[in-house]
Short mmCIF file of C-alpha atoms in Angstrom, two decimals:
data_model
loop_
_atom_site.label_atom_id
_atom_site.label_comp_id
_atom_site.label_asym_id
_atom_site.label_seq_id
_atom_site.Cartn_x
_atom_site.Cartn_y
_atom_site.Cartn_z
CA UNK F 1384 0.00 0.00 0.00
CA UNK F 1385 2.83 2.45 0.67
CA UNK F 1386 4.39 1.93 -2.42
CA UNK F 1387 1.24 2.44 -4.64
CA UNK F 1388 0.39 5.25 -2.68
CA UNK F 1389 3.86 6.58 -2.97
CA UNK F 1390 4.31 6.03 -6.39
CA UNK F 1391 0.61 7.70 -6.85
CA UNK F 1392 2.37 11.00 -5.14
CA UNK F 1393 5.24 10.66 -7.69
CA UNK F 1394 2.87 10.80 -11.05
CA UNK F 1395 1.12 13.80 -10.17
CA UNK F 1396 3.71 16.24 -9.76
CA UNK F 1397 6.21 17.14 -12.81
CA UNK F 1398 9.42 17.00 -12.48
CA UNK F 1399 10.87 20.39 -12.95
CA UNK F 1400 14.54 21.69 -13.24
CA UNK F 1401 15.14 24.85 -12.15
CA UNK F 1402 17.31 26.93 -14.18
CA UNK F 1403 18.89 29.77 -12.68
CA UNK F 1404 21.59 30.80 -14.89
CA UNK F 1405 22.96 30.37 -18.68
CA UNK F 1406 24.41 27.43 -17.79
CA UNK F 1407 22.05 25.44 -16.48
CA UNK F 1408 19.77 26.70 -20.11
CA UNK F 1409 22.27 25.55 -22.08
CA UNK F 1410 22.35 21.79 -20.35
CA UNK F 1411 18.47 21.66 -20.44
CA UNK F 1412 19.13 22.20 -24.87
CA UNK F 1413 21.78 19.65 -24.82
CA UNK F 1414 19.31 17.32 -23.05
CA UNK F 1415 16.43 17.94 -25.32
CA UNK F 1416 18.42 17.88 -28.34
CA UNK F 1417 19.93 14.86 -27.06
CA UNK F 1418 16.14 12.70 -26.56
CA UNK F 1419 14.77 14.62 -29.05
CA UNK F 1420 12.06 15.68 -26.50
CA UNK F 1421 10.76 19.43 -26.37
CA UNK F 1422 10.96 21.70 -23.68
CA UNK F 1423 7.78 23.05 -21.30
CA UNK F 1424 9.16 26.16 -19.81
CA UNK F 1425 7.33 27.89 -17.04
CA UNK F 1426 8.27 31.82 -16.01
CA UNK F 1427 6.58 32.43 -12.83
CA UNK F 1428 7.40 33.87 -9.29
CA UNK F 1429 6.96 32.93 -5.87
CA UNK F 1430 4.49 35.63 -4.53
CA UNK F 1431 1.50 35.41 -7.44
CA UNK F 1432 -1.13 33.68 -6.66
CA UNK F 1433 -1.93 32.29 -9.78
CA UNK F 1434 1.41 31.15 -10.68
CA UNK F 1435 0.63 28.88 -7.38
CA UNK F 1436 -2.85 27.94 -8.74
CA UNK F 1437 -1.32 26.84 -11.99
CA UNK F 1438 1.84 24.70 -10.00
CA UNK F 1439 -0.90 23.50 -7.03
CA UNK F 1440 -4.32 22.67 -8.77
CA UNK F 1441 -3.78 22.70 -12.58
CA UNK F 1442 -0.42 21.52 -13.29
CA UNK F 1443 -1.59 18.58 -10.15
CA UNK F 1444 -4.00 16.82 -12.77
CA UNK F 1445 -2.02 13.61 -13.35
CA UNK F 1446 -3.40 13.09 -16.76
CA UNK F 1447 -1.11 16.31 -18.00
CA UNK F 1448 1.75 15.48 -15.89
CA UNK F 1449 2.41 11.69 -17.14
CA UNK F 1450 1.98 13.47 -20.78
CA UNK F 1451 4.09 16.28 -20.16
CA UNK F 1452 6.99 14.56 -17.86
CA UNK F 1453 6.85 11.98 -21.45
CA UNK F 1454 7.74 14.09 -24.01
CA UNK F 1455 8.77 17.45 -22.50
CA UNK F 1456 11.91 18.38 -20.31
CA UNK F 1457 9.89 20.60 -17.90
CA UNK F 1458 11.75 23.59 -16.54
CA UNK F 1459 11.05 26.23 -14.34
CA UNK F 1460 12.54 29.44 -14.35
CA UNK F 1461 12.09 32.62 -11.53
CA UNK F 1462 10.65 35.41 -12.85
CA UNK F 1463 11.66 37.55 -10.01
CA UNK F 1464 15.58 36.54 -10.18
CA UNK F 1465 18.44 37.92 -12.22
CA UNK F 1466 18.40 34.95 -14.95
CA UNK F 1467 14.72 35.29 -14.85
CA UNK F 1468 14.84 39.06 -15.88
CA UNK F 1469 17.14 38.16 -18.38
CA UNK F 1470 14.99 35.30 -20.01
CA UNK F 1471 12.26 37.77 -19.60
CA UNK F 1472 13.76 40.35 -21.90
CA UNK F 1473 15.55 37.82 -24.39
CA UNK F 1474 12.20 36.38 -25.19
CA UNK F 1475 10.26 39.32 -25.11
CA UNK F 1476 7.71 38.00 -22.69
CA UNK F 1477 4.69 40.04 -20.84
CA UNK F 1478 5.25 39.00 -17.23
CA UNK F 1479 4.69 36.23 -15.70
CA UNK F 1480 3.07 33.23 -15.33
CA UNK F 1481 4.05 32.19 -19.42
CA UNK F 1482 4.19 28.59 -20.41
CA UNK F 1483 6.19 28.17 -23.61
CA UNK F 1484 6.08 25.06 -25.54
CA UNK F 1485 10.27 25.02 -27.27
CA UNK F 1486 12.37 22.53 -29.50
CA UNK F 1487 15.92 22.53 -28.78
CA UNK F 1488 16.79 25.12 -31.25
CA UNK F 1489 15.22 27.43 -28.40
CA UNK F 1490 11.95 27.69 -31.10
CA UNK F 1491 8.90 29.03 -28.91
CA UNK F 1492 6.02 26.44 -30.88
CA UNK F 1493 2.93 27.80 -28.39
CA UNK F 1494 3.35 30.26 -26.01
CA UNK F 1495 0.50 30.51 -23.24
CA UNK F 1496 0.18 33.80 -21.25
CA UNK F 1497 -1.59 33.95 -17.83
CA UNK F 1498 -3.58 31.77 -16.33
CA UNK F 1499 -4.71 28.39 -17.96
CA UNK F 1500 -7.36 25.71 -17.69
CA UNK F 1501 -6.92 22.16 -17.86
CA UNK F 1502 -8.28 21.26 -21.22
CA UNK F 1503 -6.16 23.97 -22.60
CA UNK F 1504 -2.86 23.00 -21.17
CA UNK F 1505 -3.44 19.75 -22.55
CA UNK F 1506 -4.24 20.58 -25.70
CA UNK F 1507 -1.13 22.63 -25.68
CA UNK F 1508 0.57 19.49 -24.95
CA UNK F 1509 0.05 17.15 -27.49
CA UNK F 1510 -0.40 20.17 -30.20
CA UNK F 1511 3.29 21.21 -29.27
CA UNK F 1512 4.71 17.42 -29.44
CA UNK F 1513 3.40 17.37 -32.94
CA UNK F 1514 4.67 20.34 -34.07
CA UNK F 1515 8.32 19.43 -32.91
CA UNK F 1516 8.48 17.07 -35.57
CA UNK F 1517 6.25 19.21 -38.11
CA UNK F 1518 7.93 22.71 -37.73
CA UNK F 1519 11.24 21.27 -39.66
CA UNK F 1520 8.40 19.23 -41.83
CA UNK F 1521 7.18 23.14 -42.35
CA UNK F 1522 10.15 24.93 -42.87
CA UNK F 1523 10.77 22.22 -45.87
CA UNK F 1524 7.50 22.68 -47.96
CA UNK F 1525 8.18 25.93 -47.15
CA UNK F 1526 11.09 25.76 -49.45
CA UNK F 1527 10.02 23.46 -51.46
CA UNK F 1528 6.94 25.37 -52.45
CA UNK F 1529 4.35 22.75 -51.64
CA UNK F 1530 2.80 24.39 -48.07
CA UNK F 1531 -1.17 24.22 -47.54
CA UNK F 1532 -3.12 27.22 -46.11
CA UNK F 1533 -3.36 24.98 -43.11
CA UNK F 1534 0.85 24.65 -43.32
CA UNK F 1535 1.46 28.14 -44.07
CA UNK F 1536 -0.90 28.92 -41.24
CA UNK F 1537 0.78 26.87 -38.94
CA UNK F 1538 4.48 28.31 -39.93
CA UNK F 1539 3.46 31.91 -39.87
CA UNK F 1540 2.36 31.23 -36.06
CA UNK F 1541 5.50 29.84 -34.71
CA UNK F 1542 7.38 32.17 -37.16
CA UNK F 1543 5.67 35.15 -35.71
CA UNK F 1544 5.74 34.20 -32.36
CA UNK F 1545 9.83 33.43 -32.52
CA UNK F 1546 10.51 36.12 -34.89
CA UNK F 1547 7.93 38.90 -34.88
CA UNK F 1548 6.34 40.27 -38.07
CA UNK F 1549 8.42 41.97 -39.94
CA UNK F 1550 10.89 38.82 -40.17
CA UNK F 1551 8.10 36.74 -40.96
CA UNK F 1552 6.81 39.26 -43.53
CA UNK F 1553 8.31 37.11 -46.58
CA UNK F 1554 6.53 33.43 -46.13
CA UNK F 1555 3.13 35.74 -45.81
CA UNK F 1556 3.73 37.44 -48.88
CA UNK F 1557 4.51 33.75 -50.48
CA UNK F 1558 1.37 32.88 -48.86
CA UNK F 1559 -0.79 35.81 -50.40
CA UNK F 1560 0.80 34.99 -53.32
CA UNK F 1561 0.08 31.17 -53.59
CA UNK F 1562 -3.51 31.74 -52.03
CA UNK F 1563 -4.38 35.33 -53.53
CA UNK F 1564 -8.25 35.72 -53.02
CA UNK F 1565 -9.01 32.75 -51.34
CA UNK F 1566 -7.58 34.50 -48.11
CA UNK F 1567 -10.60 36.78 -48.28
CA UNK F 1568 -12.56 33.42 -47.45
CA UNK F 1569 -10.65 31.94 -45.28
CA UNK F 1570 -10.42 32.66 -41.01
CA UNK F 1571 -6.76 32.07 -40.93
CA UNK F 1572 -6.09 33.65 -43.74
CA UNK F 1573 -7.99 37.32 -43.17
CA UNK F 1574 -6.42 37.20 -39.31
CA UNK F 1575 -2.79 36.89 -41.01
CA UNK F 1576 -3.83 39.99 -43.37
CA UNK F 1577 -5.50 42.00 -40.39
CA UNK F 1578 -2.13 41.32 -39.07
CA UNK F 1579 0.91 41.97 -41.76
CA UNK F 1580 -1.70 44.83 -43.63
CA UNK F 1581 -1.81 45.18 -47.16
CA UNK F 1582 -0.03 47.31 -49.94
CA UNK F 1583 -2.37 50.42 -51.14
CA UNK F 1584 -1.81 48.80 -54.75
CA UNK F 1585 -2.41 45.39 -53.79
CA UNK F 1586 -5.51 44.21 -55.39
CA UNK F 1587 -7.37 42.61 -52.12
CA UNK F 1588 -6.54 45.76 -50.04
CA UNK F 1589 -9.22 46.98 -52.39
CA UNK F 1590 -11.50 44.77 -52.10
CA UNK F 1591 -11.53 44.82 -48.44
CA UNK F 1592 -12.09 48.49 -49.05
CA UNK F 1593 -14.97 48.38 -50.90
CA UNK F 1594 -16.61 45.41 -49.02
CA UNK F 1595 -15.58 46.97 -45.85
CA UNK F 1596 -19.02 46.35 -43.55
CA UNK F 1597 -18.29 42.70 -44.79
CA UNK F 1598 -15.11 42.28 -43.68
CA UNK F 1599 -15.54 44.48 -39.81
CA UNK F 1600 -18.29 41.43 -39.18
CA UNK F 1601 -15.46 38.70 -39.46
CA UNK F 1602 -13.97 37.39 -36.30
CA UNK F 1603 -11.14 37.01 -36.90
CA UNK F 1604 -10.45 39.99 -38.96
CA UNK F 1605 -9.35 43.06 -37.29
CA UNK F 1606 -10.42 45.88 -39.56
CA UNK F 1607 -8.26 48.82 -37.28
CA UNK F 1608 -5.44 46.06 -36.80
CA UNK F 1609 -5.29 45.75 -40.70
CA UNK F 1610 -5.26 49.57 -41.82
CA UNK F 1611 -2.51 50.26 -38.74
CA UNK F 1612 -0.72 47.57 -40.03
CA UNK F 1613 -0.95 48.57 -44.09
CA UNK F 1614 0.03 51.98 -42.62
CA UNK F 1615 3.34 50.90 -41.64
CA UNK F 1616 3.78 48.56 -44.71
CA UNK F 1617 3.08 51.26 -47.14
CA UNK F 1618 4.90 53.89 -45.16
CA UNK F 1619 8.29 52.14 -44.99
CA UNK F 1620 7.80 51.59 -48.89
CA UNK F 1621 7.54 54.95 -48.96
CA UNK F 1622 10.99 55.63 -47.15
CA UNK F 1623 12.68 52.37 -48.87
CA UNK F 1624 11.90 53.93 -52.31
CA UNK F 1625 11.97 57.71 -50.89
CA UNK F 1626 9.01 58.38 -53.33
CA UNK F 1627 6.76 61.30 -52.25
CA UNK F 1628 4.54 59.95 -54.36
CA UNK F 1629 3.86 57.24 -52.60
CA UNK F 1630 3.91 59.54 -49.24
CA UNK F 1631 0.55 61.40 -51.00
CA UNK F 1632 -0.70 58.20 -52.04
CA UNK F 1633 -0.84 57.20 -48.21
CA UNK F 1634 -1.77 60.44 -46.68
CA UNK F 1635 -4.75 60.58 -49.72
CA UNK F 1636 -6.26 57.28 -49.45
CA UNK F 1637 -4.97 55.64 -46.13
CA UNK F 1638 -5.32 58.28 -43.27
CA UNK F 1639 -9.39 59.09 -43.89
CA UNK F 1640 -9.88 55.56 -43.53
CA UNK F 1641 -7.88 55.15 -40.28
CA UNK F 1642 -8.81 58.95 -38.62
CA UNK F 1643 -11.74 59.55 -36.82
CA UNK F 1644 -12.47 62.83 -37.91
CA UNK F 1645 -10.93 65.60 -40.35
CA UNK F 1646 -8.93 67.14 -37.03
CA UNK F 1647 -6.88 63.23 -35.89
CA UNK F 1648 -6.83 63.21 -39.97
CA UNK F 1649 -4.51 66.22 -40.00
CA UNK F 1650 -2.42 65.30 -37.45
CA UNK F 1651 -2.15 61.43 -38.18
CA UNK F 1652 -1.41 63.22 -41.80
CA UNK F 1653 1.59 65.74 -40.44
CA UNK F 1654 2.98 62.51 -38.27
CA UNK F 1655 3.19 60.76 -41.30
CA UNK F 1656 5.52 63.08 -43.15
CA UNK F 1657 7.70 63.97 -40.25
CA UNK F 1658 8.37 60.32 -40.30
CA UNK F 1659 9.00 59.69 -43.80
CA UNK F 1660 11.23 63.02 -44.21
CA UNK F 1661 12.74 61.66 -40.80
CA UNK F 1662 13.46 58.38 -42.12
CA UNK F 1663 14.73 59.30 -44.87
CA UNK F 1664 16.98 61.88 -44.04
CA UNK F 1665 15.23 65.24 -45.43
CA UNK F 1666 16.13 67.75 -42.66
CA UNK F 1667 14.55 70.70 -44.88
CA UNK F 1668 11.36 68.70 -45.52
CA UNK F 1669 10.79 67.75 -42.20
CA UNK F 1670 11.46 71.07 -40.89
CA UNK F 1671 8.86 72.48 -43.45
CA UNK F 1672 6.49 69.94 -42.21
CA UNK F 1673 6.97 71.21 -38.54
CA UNK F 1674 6.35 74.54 -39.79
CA UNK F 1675 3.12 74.18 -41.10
CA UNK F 1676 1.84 71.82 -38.34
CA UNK F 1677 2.65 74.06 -35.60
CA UNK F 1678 1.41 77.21 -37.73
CA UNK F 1679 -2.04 77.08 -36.10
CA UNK F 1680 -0.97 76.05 -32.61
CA UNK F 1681 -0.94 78.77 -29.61
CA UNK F 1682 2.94 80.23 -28.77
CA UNK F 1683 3.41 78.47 -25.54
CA UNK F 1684 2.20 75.35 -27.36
CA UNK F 1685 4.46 75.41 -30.06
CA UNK F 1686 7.37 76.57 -28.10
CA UNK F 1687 6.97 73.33 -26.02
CA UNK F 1688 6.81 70.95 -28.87
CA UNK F 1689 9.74 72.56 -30.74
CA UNK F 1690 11.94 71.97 -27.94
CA UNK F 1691 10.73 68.79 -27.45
CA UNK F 1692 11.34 68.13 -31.29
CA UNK F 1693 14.88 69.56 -31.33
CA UNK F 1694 15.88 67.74 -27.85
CA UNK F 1695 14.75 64.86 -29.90
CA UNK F 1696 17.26 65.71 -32.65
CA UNK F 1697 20.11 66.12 -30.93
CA UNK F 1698 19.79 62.70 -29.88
CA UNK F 1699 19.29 60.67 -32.96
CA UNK F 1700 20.31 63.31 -35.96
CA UNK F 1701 23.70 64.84 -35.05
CA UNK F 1702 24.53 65.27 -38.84
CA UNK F 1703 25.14 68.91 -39.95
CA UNK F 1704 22.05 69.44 -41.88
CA UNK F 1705 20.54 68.02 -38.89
CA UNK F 1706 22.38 70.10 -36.39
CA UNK F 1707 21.16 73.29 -38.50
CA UNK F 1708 17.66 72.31 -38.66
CA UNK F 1709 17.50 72.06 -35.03
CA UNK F 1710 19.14 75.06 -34.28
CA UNK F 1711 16.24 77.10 -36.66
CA UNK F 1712 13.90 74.98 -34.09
CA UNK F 1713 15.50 76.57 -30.93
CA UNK F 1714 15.43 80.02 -32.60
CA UNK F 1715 12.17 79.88 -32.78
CA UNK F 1716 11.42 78.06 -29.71
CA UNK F 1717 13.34 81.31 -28.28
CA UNK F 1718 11.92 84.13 -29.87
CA UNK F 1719 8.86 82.61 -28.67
CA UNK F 1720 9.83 82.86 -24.95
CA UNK F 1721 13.87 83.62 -23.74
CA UNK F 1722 15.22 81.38 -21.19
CA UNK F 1723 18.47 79.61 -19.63
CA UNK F 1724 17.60 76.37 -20.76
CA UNK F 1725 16.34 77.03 -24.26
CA UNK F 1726 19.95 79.15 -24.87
CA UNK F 1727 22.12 76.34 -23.82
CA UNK F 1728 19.49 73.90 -25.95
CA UNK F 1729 20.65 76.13 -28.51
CA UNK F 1730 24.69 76.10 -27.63
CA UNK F 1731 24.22 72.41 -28.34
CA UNK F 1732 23.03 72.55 -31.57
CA UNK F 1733 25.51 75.45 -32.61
CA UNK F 1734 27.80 72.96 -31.49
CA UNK F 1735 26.43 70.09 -33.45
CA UNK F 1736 26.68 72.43 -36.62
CA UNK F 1737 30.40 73.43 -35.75
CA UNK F 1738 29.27 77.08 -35.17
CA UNK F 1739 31.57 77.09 -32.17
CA UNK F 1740 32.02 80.70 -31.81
CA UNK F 1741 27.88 81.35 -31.89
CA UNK F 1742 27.63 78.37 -29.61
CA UNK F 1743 29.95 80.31 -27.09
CA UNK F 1744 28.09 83.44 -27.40
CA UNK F 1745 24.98 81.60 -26.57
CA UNK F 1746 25.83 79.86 -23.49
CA UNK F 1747 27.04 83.75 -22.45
CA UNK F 1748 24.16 84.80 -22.54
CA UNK F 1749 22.95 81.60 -20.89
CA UNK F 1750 25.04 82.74 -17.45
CA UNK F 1751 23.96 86.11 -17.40
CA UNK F 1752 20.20 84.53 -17.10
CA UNK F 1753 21.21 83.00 -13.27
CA UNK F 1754 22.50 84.14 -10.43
CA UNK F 1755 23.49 80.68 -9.12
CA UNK F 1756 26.89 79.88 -8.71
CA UNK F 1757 26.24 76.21 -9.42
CA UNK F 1758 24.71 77.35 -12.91
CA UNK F 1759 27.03 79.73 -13.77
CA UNK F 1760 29.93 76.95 -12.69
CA UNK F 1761 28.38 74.16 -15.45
CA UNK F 1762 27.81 76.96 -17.57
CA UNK F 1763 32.00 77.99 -17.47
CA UNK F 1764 32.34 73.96 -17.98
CA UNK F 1765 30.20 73.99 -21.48
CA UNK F 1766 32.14 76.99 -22.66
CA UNK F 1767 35.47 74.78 -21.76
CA UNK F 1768 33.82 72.09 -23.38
CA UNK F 1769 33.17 73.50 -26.26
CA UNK F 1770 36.41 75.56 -26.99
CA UNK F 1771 37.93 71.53 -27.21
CA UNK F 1772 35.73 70.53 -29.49
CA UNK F 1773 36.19 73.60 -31.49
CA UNK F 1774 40.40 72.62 -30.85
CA UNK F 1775 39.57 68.99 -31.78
CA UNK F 1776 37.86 70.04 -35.19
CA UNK F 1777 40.96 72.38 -36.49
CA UNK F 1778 43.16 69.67 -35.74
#
């Protein structure tokens, strides 16, 4: 009786390994590729209370632990401790509790966030042992040209889920390719286009247009998803090609669809051009863009978003048509309203656009705004600062 009853205690818990550094991830792969068994990781912490639900009631039913101690090396992995963190952020995971389903070429084939049922976990289970055999079955017709909606639909899911979207963008466009308007019927295929978005010249983009009631009633379509998501496909077209054209074509036929009303539709439209003239490294256009958004705004309103634009600039565009473009920003931002921090703002971009002498002149003028010793002191350093990069450049 004690060894039935002992052996009962045995089968319904799972035998985890706890990994707590690099190391010990890197023997739990060897392992797995060694059986060829996948890998049932579980991020959780100590403290949440469904983390203990999952481990204590859930994870208890012996029908999922015999299947999951067969064919899975089950690990468990703090969320709370340094390794943990660092798993976290490697894996780009939402908190904690996630279960991930993995081969041992660290491939995430389901990933479960939160809490789970039963009868899901299960399911997860023997869907994931099936896929560690048919993801490489996958990648192959994948090559090979000879993948079913139902493959491509099932490689697109672990593709996206290891790799995001953008690095999955090719098989979908082999996919809309190979399928075309059979997508349009299909549940799998209209959440993949809700979810990659559409070229404005692409033929079912169109259609979805102009049957647009239609498509809002699907379930698994995401009508706001999809236009986001064409936004960003046709934008950084737009800045691959650096074609205005296509810029107007966006801002013309894209941004009514997507904006709520004429006033989000002008300023969805003026975001859009700062970041194609951004992206594409048109200082003049972008500042022209500025211009004319901020044209309308009240003074204290656009003095607050031009130094927020130029602070902005000084940290990602240091180049010298940059530099100059932010220092007409500042000079505006200034004749707007005159202060200490907007006239070294400006000493930095004079700086930037090797006008070390103006640069100087404006961190001057920058003292004689405080009385503080302290200021004055950091203000003396800049000026030092700046005569060795002036030094530095003559050289």
């Amino acid at each position: 009786m004690m060894l039935i009853i002992g052996w009962e205690g045995t089968a319904q818990r799972i035998t985890w390994i706890r990994a707590r550094s690099i190391n010990d991830w890197e023997r739990v792969l060897g392992m797995a590729g060694n059986t060829q068994m996948g890998i049932f990781v579980q991020v959780c912490s100590e403290w949440s209370q469904i983390c203990m639900n999952m481990n204590n009631i859930v994870l208890r039913d012996r029908q999922l632990v015999t299947e999951i101690n067969k064919r899975f090396i089950p690990v468990q992995i703090d969320g709370d401790s340094d390794f943990g963190q660092l798993w976290i952020k490697y894996y780009a995971l939402p908190g904690y509790p996630v279960h991930l389903f993995m081969n041992a070429k660290e491939n995430i084939l389901i990933r479960l966030n939160g809490a789970q049922d039963r009868e899901t976990m299960l399911a997860s289970v023997r869907r994931a042992s099936v896929l560690i055999t048919l993801y490489p079955q996958l990648q192959s017709g994948f090559i090979a040209g000879s993948l079913s909606m139902k493959g491509f639909n099932e490689l697109l899911q672990i593709e996206t889920d290891n790799n995001g979207i953008e690095a999955s963008r090719p098989i979908f466009e082999e996919y809309k390719k190979k399928f075309g308007n059979q997508l349009l019927t299909d549940s799998n295929g209209l959440r993949w286009i809700s979810t990659f978005g559409l070229d404005l010249d692409d033929s079912l983009f169109t259609e979805i247009i102009k049957k647009s009631s239609l498509y809002k009633a699907e379930k698994t379509f995401r009508y706001e998803d999809f236009l986001n998501a064409s936004l960003n496909l046709n934008l950084r077209k737009a800045v691959q090609d650096s074609s205005e054209m296509h810029l107007s074509n966006i801002v013309v036929r894209l941004l009514p669809l997507i904006a709520k009303d004429s006033i989000q539709e002008r300023k969805l439209g003026f975001k859009t051009k700062k970041l194609f003239y951004y992206d594409t490294y048109n200082a003049e256009k972008f500042y022209q863009t500025l211009e004319e958004e901020y044209a309308d705004s009240s003074a204290e309103s656009k003095r607050r978003d031009y130094i927020q634009t130029a602070n902005e600039l000084m940290e990602t565009r240091t180049t010298l048509p940059w530099a100059n473009i932010t220092v007409k920003i500042l000079r505006e931002a200034i004749a707007i309203k005159d202060d200490m921090n907007a006239r070294i703002g400006l000493a930095g971009a004079l700086t930037l656009a090797k006008e070390f002498d103006q640069a100087v002149q404006q961190l001057n003028l920058a003292r004689q705004m405080t009385n503080d010793s302290f200021f004055r002191a950091e203000i003396d350093n800049m000026i030092q600062r700046v005569r060795q990069i002036q030094l530095q450049n003559q050289q």
